[in-house]
Amino acid sequence: QPGRAYVNTQGKLVLPDEGEVQIKLTPMERTLYILFLRYPDGINADELWRYWDELCKIYGSQMVYDDKDLIEDAVESICDEEKVTWYTNVSRIKRKITDKLGKRSAEQYIIKRETDGLYRIGASLLTIEGR
């Protein structure tokens, strides 16, 4: 049984099966985490642009500002061809979760590339409390 995860209204990743561990994520980290929880079958990093509208909507809900240009610029940086911002955010999420849980326990909660080339989270979506 995979662990469960959700992002609460305070912007923290909550892992109820790990003793209610809470991990502070940035708005973009939360955006990516929420997107990947919604797609347990995985997402190809080269096709993140297919989720453009959804990424903009999620990111907008995770920010305190309602600036469409700012939101679109941030999502564009995640979807760009070089994937620098994408890899940076995925790496930060992994580090934050691993620092809290240890390497072995963190495995099911991190966004990672599987043998089929798709990125996914092993944890199942418990709920998403939007802001």
PDB file of C-alpha atoms in Angstrom:
ATOM      1  CA  GLN A   1       0.000   0.000   0.000  1.00  0.00           C
ATOM      2  CA  PRO A   2       1.571   3.294  -1.078  1.00  0.00           C
ATOM      3  CA  GLY A   3       1.687   6.158   1.369  1.00  0.00           C
ATOM      4  CA  ARG A   4      -0.731   9.040   1.056  1.00  0.00           C
ATOM      5  CA  ALA A   5       0.047  12.699   0.483  1.00  0.00           C
ATOM      6  CA  TYR A   6      -1.664  16.047   0.062  1.00  0.00           C
ATOM      7  CA  VAL A   7      -0.911  19.755   0.139  1.00  0.00           C
ATOM      8  CA  ASN A   8      -2.740  21.595   2.915  1.00  0.00           C
ATOM      9  CA  THR A   9      -4.092  25.151   2.949  1.00  0.00           C
ATOM     10  CA  GLN A  10      -0.905  26.383   4.663  1.00  0.00           C
ATOM     11  CA  GLY A  11       1.110  25.280   1.638  1.00  0.00           C
ATOM     12  CA  LYS A  12       2.737  22.287   3.274  1.00  0.00           C
ATOM     13  CA  LEU A  13       3.059  18.786   1.927  1.00  0.00           C
ATOM     14  CA  VAL A  14       1.423  16.501   4.492  1.00  0.00           C
ATOM     15  CA  LEU A  15       2.284  12.802   4.749  1.00  0.00           C
ATOM     16  CA  PRO A  16      -0.316  11.295   7.104  1.00  0.00           C
ATOM     17  CA  ASP A  17       1.169   7.787   6.965  1.00  0.00           C
ATOM     18  CA  GLU A  18       4.498   9.120   8.239  1.00  0.00           C
ATOM     19  CA  GLY A  19       3.116  10.503  11.501  1.00  0.00           C
ATOM     20  CA  GLU A  20       1.551  13.616   9.949  1.00  0.00           C
ATOM     21  CA  VAL A  21       4.932  14.879   8.744  1.00  0.00           C
ATOM     22  CA  GLN A  22       4.640  18.331   7.157  1.00  0.00           C
ATOM     23  CA  ILE A  23       7.137  19.665   4.641  1.00  0.00           C
ATOM     24  CA  LYS A  24       7.264  23.296   3.533  1.00  0.00           C
ATOM     25  CA  LEU A  25       7.411  23.621  -0.248  1.00  0.00           C
ATOM     26  CA  THR A  26       7.643  26.709  -2.457  1.00  0.00           C
ATOM     27  CA  PRO A  27       4.620  27.562  -4.636  1.00  0.00           C
ATOM     28  CA  MET A  28       6.278  26.021  -7.719  1.00  0.00           C
ATOM     29  CA  GLU A  29       7.303  22.886  -5.815  1.00  0.00           C
ATOM     30  CA  ARG A  30       3.718  22.522  -4.571  1.00  0.00           C
ATOM     31  CA  THR A  31       2.435  23.058  -8.106  1.00  0.00           C
ATOM     32  CA  LEU A  32       4.560  20.247  -9.488  1.00  0.00           C
ATOM     33  CA  TYR A  33       3.776  17.950  -6.588  1.00  0.00           C
ATOM     34  CA  ILE A  34       0.035  18.489  -6.962  1.00  0.00           C
ATOM     35  CA  LEU A  35       0.236  17.897 -10.732  1.00  0.00           C
ATOM     36  CA  PHE A  36       2.095  14.622 -10.277  1.00  0.00           C
ATOM     37  CA  LEU A  37      -0.277  13.432  -7.558  1.00  0.00           C
ATOM     38  CA  ARG A  38      -3.095  13.940 -10.060  1.00  0.00           C
ATOM     39  CA  TYR A  39      -1.382  11.755 -12.669  1.00  0.00           C
ATOM     40  CA  PRO A  40      -0.305   8.504 -10.989  1.00  0.00           C
ATOM     41  CA  ASP A  41       0.332   6.901 -14.393  1.00  0.00           C
ATOM     42  CA  GLY A  42       3.186   9.345 -14.915  1.00  0.00           C
ATOM     43  CA  ILE A  43       4.140  12.318 -17.058  1.00  0.00           C
ATOM     44  CA  ASN A  44       6.869  12.683 -19.654  1.00  0.00           C
ATOM     45  CA  ALA A  45       9.022  15.681 -18.659  1.00  0.00           C
ATOM     46  CA  ASP A  46       9.383  16.616 -22.336  1.00  0.00           C
ATOM     47  CA  GLU A  47       5.607  16.940 -22.567  1.00  0.00           C
ATOM     48  CA  LEU A  48       4.969  19.158 -19.550  1.00  0.00           C
ATOM     49  CA  TRP A  49       3.665  21.818 -21.958  1.00  0.00           C
ATOM     50  CA  ARG A  50       0.607  19.595 -22.493  1.00  0.00           C
ATOM     51  CA  TYR A  51      -0.357  20.457 -18.910  1.00  0.00           C
ATOM     52  CA  TRP A  52       0.127  24.222 -19.419  1.00  0.00           C
ATOM     53  CA  ASP A  53      -3.398  25.305 -18.445  1.00  0.00           C
ATOM     54  CA  GLU A  54      -3.485  23.006 -15.451  1.00  0.00           C
ATOM     55  CA  LEU A  55      -0.040  24.144 -14.277  1.00  0.00           C
ATOM     56  CA  CYS A  56      -1.122  27.804 -14.561  1.00  0.00           C
ATOM     57  CA  LYS A  57      -4.291  27.109 -12.594  1.00  0.00           C
ATOM     58  CA  ILE A  58      -2.493  25.174  -9.845  1.00  0.00           C
ATOM     59  CA  TYR A  59       0.353  27.700  -9.607  1.00  0.00           C
ATOM     60  CA  GLY A  60      -2.136  30.573  -9.438  1.00  0.00           C
ATOM     61  CA  SER A  61      -3.889  28.837  -6.535  1.00  0.00           C
ATOM     62  CA  GLN A  62      -0.571  28.413  -4.681  1.00  0.00           C
ATOM     63  CA  MET A  63       0.522  32.047  -4.945  1.00  0.00           C
ATOM     64  CA  VAL A  64      -0.629  35.057  -2.975  1.00  0.00           C
ATOM     65  CA  TYR A  65      -0.475  37.234  -6.112  1.00  0.00           C
ATOM     66  CA  ASP A  66      -2.980  37.115  -8.947  1.00  0.00           C
ATOM     67  CA  ASP A  67      -0.644  38.216 -11.735  1.00  0.00           C
ATOM     68  CA  LYS A  68      -1.343  36.278 -14.933  1.00  0.00           C
ATOM     69  CA  ASP A  69       1.976  37.291 -16.561  1.00  0.00           C
ATOM     70  CA  LEU A  70       3.958  36.224 -13.502  1.00  0.00           C
ATOM     71  CA  ILE A  71       2.134  32.881 -13.418  1.00  0.00           C
ATOM     72  CA  GLU A  72       2.688  32.234 -17.125  1.00  0.00           C
ATOM     73  CA  ASP A  73       6.380  33.203 -16.907  1.00  0.00           C
ATOM     74  CA  ALA A  74       6.907  30.733 -14.065  1.00  0.00           C
ATOM     75  CA  VAL A  75       5.085  27.919 -15.882  1.00  0.00           C
ATOM     76  CA  GLU A  76       7.023  28.702 -19.058  1.00  0.00           C
ATOM     77  CA  SER A  77      10.303  28.265 -17.162  1.00  0.00           C
ATOM     78  CA  ILE A  78       9.159  24.818 -15.974  1.00  0.00           C
ATOM     79  CA  CYS A  79       8.162  23.753 -19.499  1.00  0.00           C
ATOM     80  CA  ASP A  80      11.203  25.099 -21.387  1.00  0.00           C
ATOM     81  CA  GLU A  81      13.332  22.732 -23.447  1.00  0.00           C
ATOM     82  CA  GLU A  82      16.436  22.834 -21.246  1.00  0.00           C
ATOM     83  CA  LYS A  83      14.393  21.750 -18.204  1.00  0.00           C
ATOM     84  CA  VAL A  84      16.780  23.518 -15.792  1.00  0.00           C
ATOM     85  CA  THR A  85      13.947  24.896 -13.632  1.00  0.00           C
ATOM     86  CA  TRP A  86      12.108  21.564 -13.803  1.00  0.00           C
ATOM     87  CA  TYR A  87      15.112  19.529 -12.638  1.00  0.00           C
ATOM     88  CA  THR A  88      15.979  22.095  -9.969  1.00  0.00           C
ATOM     89  CA  ASN A  89      12.486  21.947  -8.462  1.00  0.00           C
ATOM     90  CA  VAL A  90      12.275  18.148  -8.597  1.00  0.00           C
ATOM     91  CA  SER A  91      15.685  17.932  -6.926  1.00  0.00           C
ATOM     92  CA  ARG A  92      14.665  20.366  -4.164  1.00  0.00           C
ATOM     93  CA  ILE A  93      11.462  18.431  -3.494  1.00  0.00           C
ATOM     94  CA  LYS A  94      13.459  15.194  -3.268  1.00  0.00           C
ATOM     95  CA  ARG A  95      15.976  16.752  -0.870  1.00  0.00           C
ATOM     96  CA  LYS A  96      13.285  18.205   1.415  1.00  0.00           C
ATOM     97  CA  ILE A  97      11.393  14.911   1.622  1.00  0.00           C
ATOM     98  CA  THR A  98      14.566  12.839   2.057  1.00  0.00           C
ATOM     99  CA  ASP A  99      15.842  15.182   4.781  1.00  0.00           C
ATOM    100  CA  LYS A 100      12.593  14.673   6.729  1.00  0.00           C
ATOM    101  CA  LEU A 101      12.061  10.940   6.181  1.00  0.00           C
ATOM    102  CA  GLY A 102      15.390   9.391   5.283  1.00  0.00           C
ATOM    103  CA  LYS A 103      16.239   7.895   1.896  1.00  0.00           C
ATOM    104  CA  ARG A 104      14.289   4.651   2.185  1.00  0.00           C
ATOM    105  CA  SER A 105      11.010   6.103   3.456  1.00  0.00           C
ATOM    106  CA  ALA A 106      11.216   9.034   1.031  1.00  0.00           C
ATOM    107  CA  GLU A 107      11.275   6.820  -2.079  1.00  0.00           C
ATOM    108  CA  GLN A 108       7.491   6.544  -2.376  1.00  0.00           C
ATOM    109  CA  TYR A 109       6.970  10.305  -1.983  1.00  0.00           C
ATOM    110  CA  ILE A 110       9.512  11.799  -4.370  1.00  0.00           C
ATOM    111  CA  ILE A 111       8.943  12.618  -8.036  1.00  0.00           C
ATOM    112  CA  LYS A 112      11.198  10.221  -9.882  1.00  0.00           C
ATOM    113  CA  ARG A 113      11.791   8.892 -13.345  1.00  0.00           C
ATOM    114  CA  GLU A 114      10.798   5.275 -13.719  1.00  0.00           C
ATOM    115  CA  THR A 115      12.149   2.700 -16.188  1.00  0.00           C
ATOM    116  CA  ASP A 116       9.415   3.618 -18.706  1.00  0.00           C
ATOM    117  CA  GLY A 117      10.836   7.170 -18.858  1.00  0.00           C
ATOM    118  CA  LEU A 118       7.843   8.738 -17.120  1.00  0.00           C
ATOM    119  CA  TYR A 119       8.035  10.702 -13.911  1.00  0.00           C
ATOM    120  CA  ARG A 120       5.652   9.802 -11.108  1.00  0.00           C
ATOM    121  CA  ILE A 121       5.099   9.747  -7.371  1.00  0.00           C
ATOM    122  CA  GLY A 122       4.531   6.395  -5.694  1.00  0.00           C
ATOM    123  CA  ALA A 123       2.243   7.896  -3.042  1.00  0.00           C
ATOM    124  CA  SER A 124      -1.465   8.078  -3.670  1.00  0.00           C
ATOM    125  CA  LEU A 125      -3.463  11.277  -3.612  1.00  0.00           C
ATOM    126  CA  LEU A 126      -5.356  11.633  -0.382  1.00  0.00           C
ATOM    127  CA  THR A 127      -6.856  15.027  -1.074  1.00  0.00           C
ATOM    128  CA  ILE A 128      -5.831  18.439  -2.256  1.00  0.00           C
ATOM    129  CA  GLU A 129      -6.938  21.363  -0.173  1.00  0.00           C
ATOM    130  CA  GLY A 130      -6.710  24.344  -2.542  1.00  0.00           C
ATOM    131  CA  ARG A 131      -6.178  27.889  -1.330  1.00  0.00           C
TER     132      ARG A 131
END
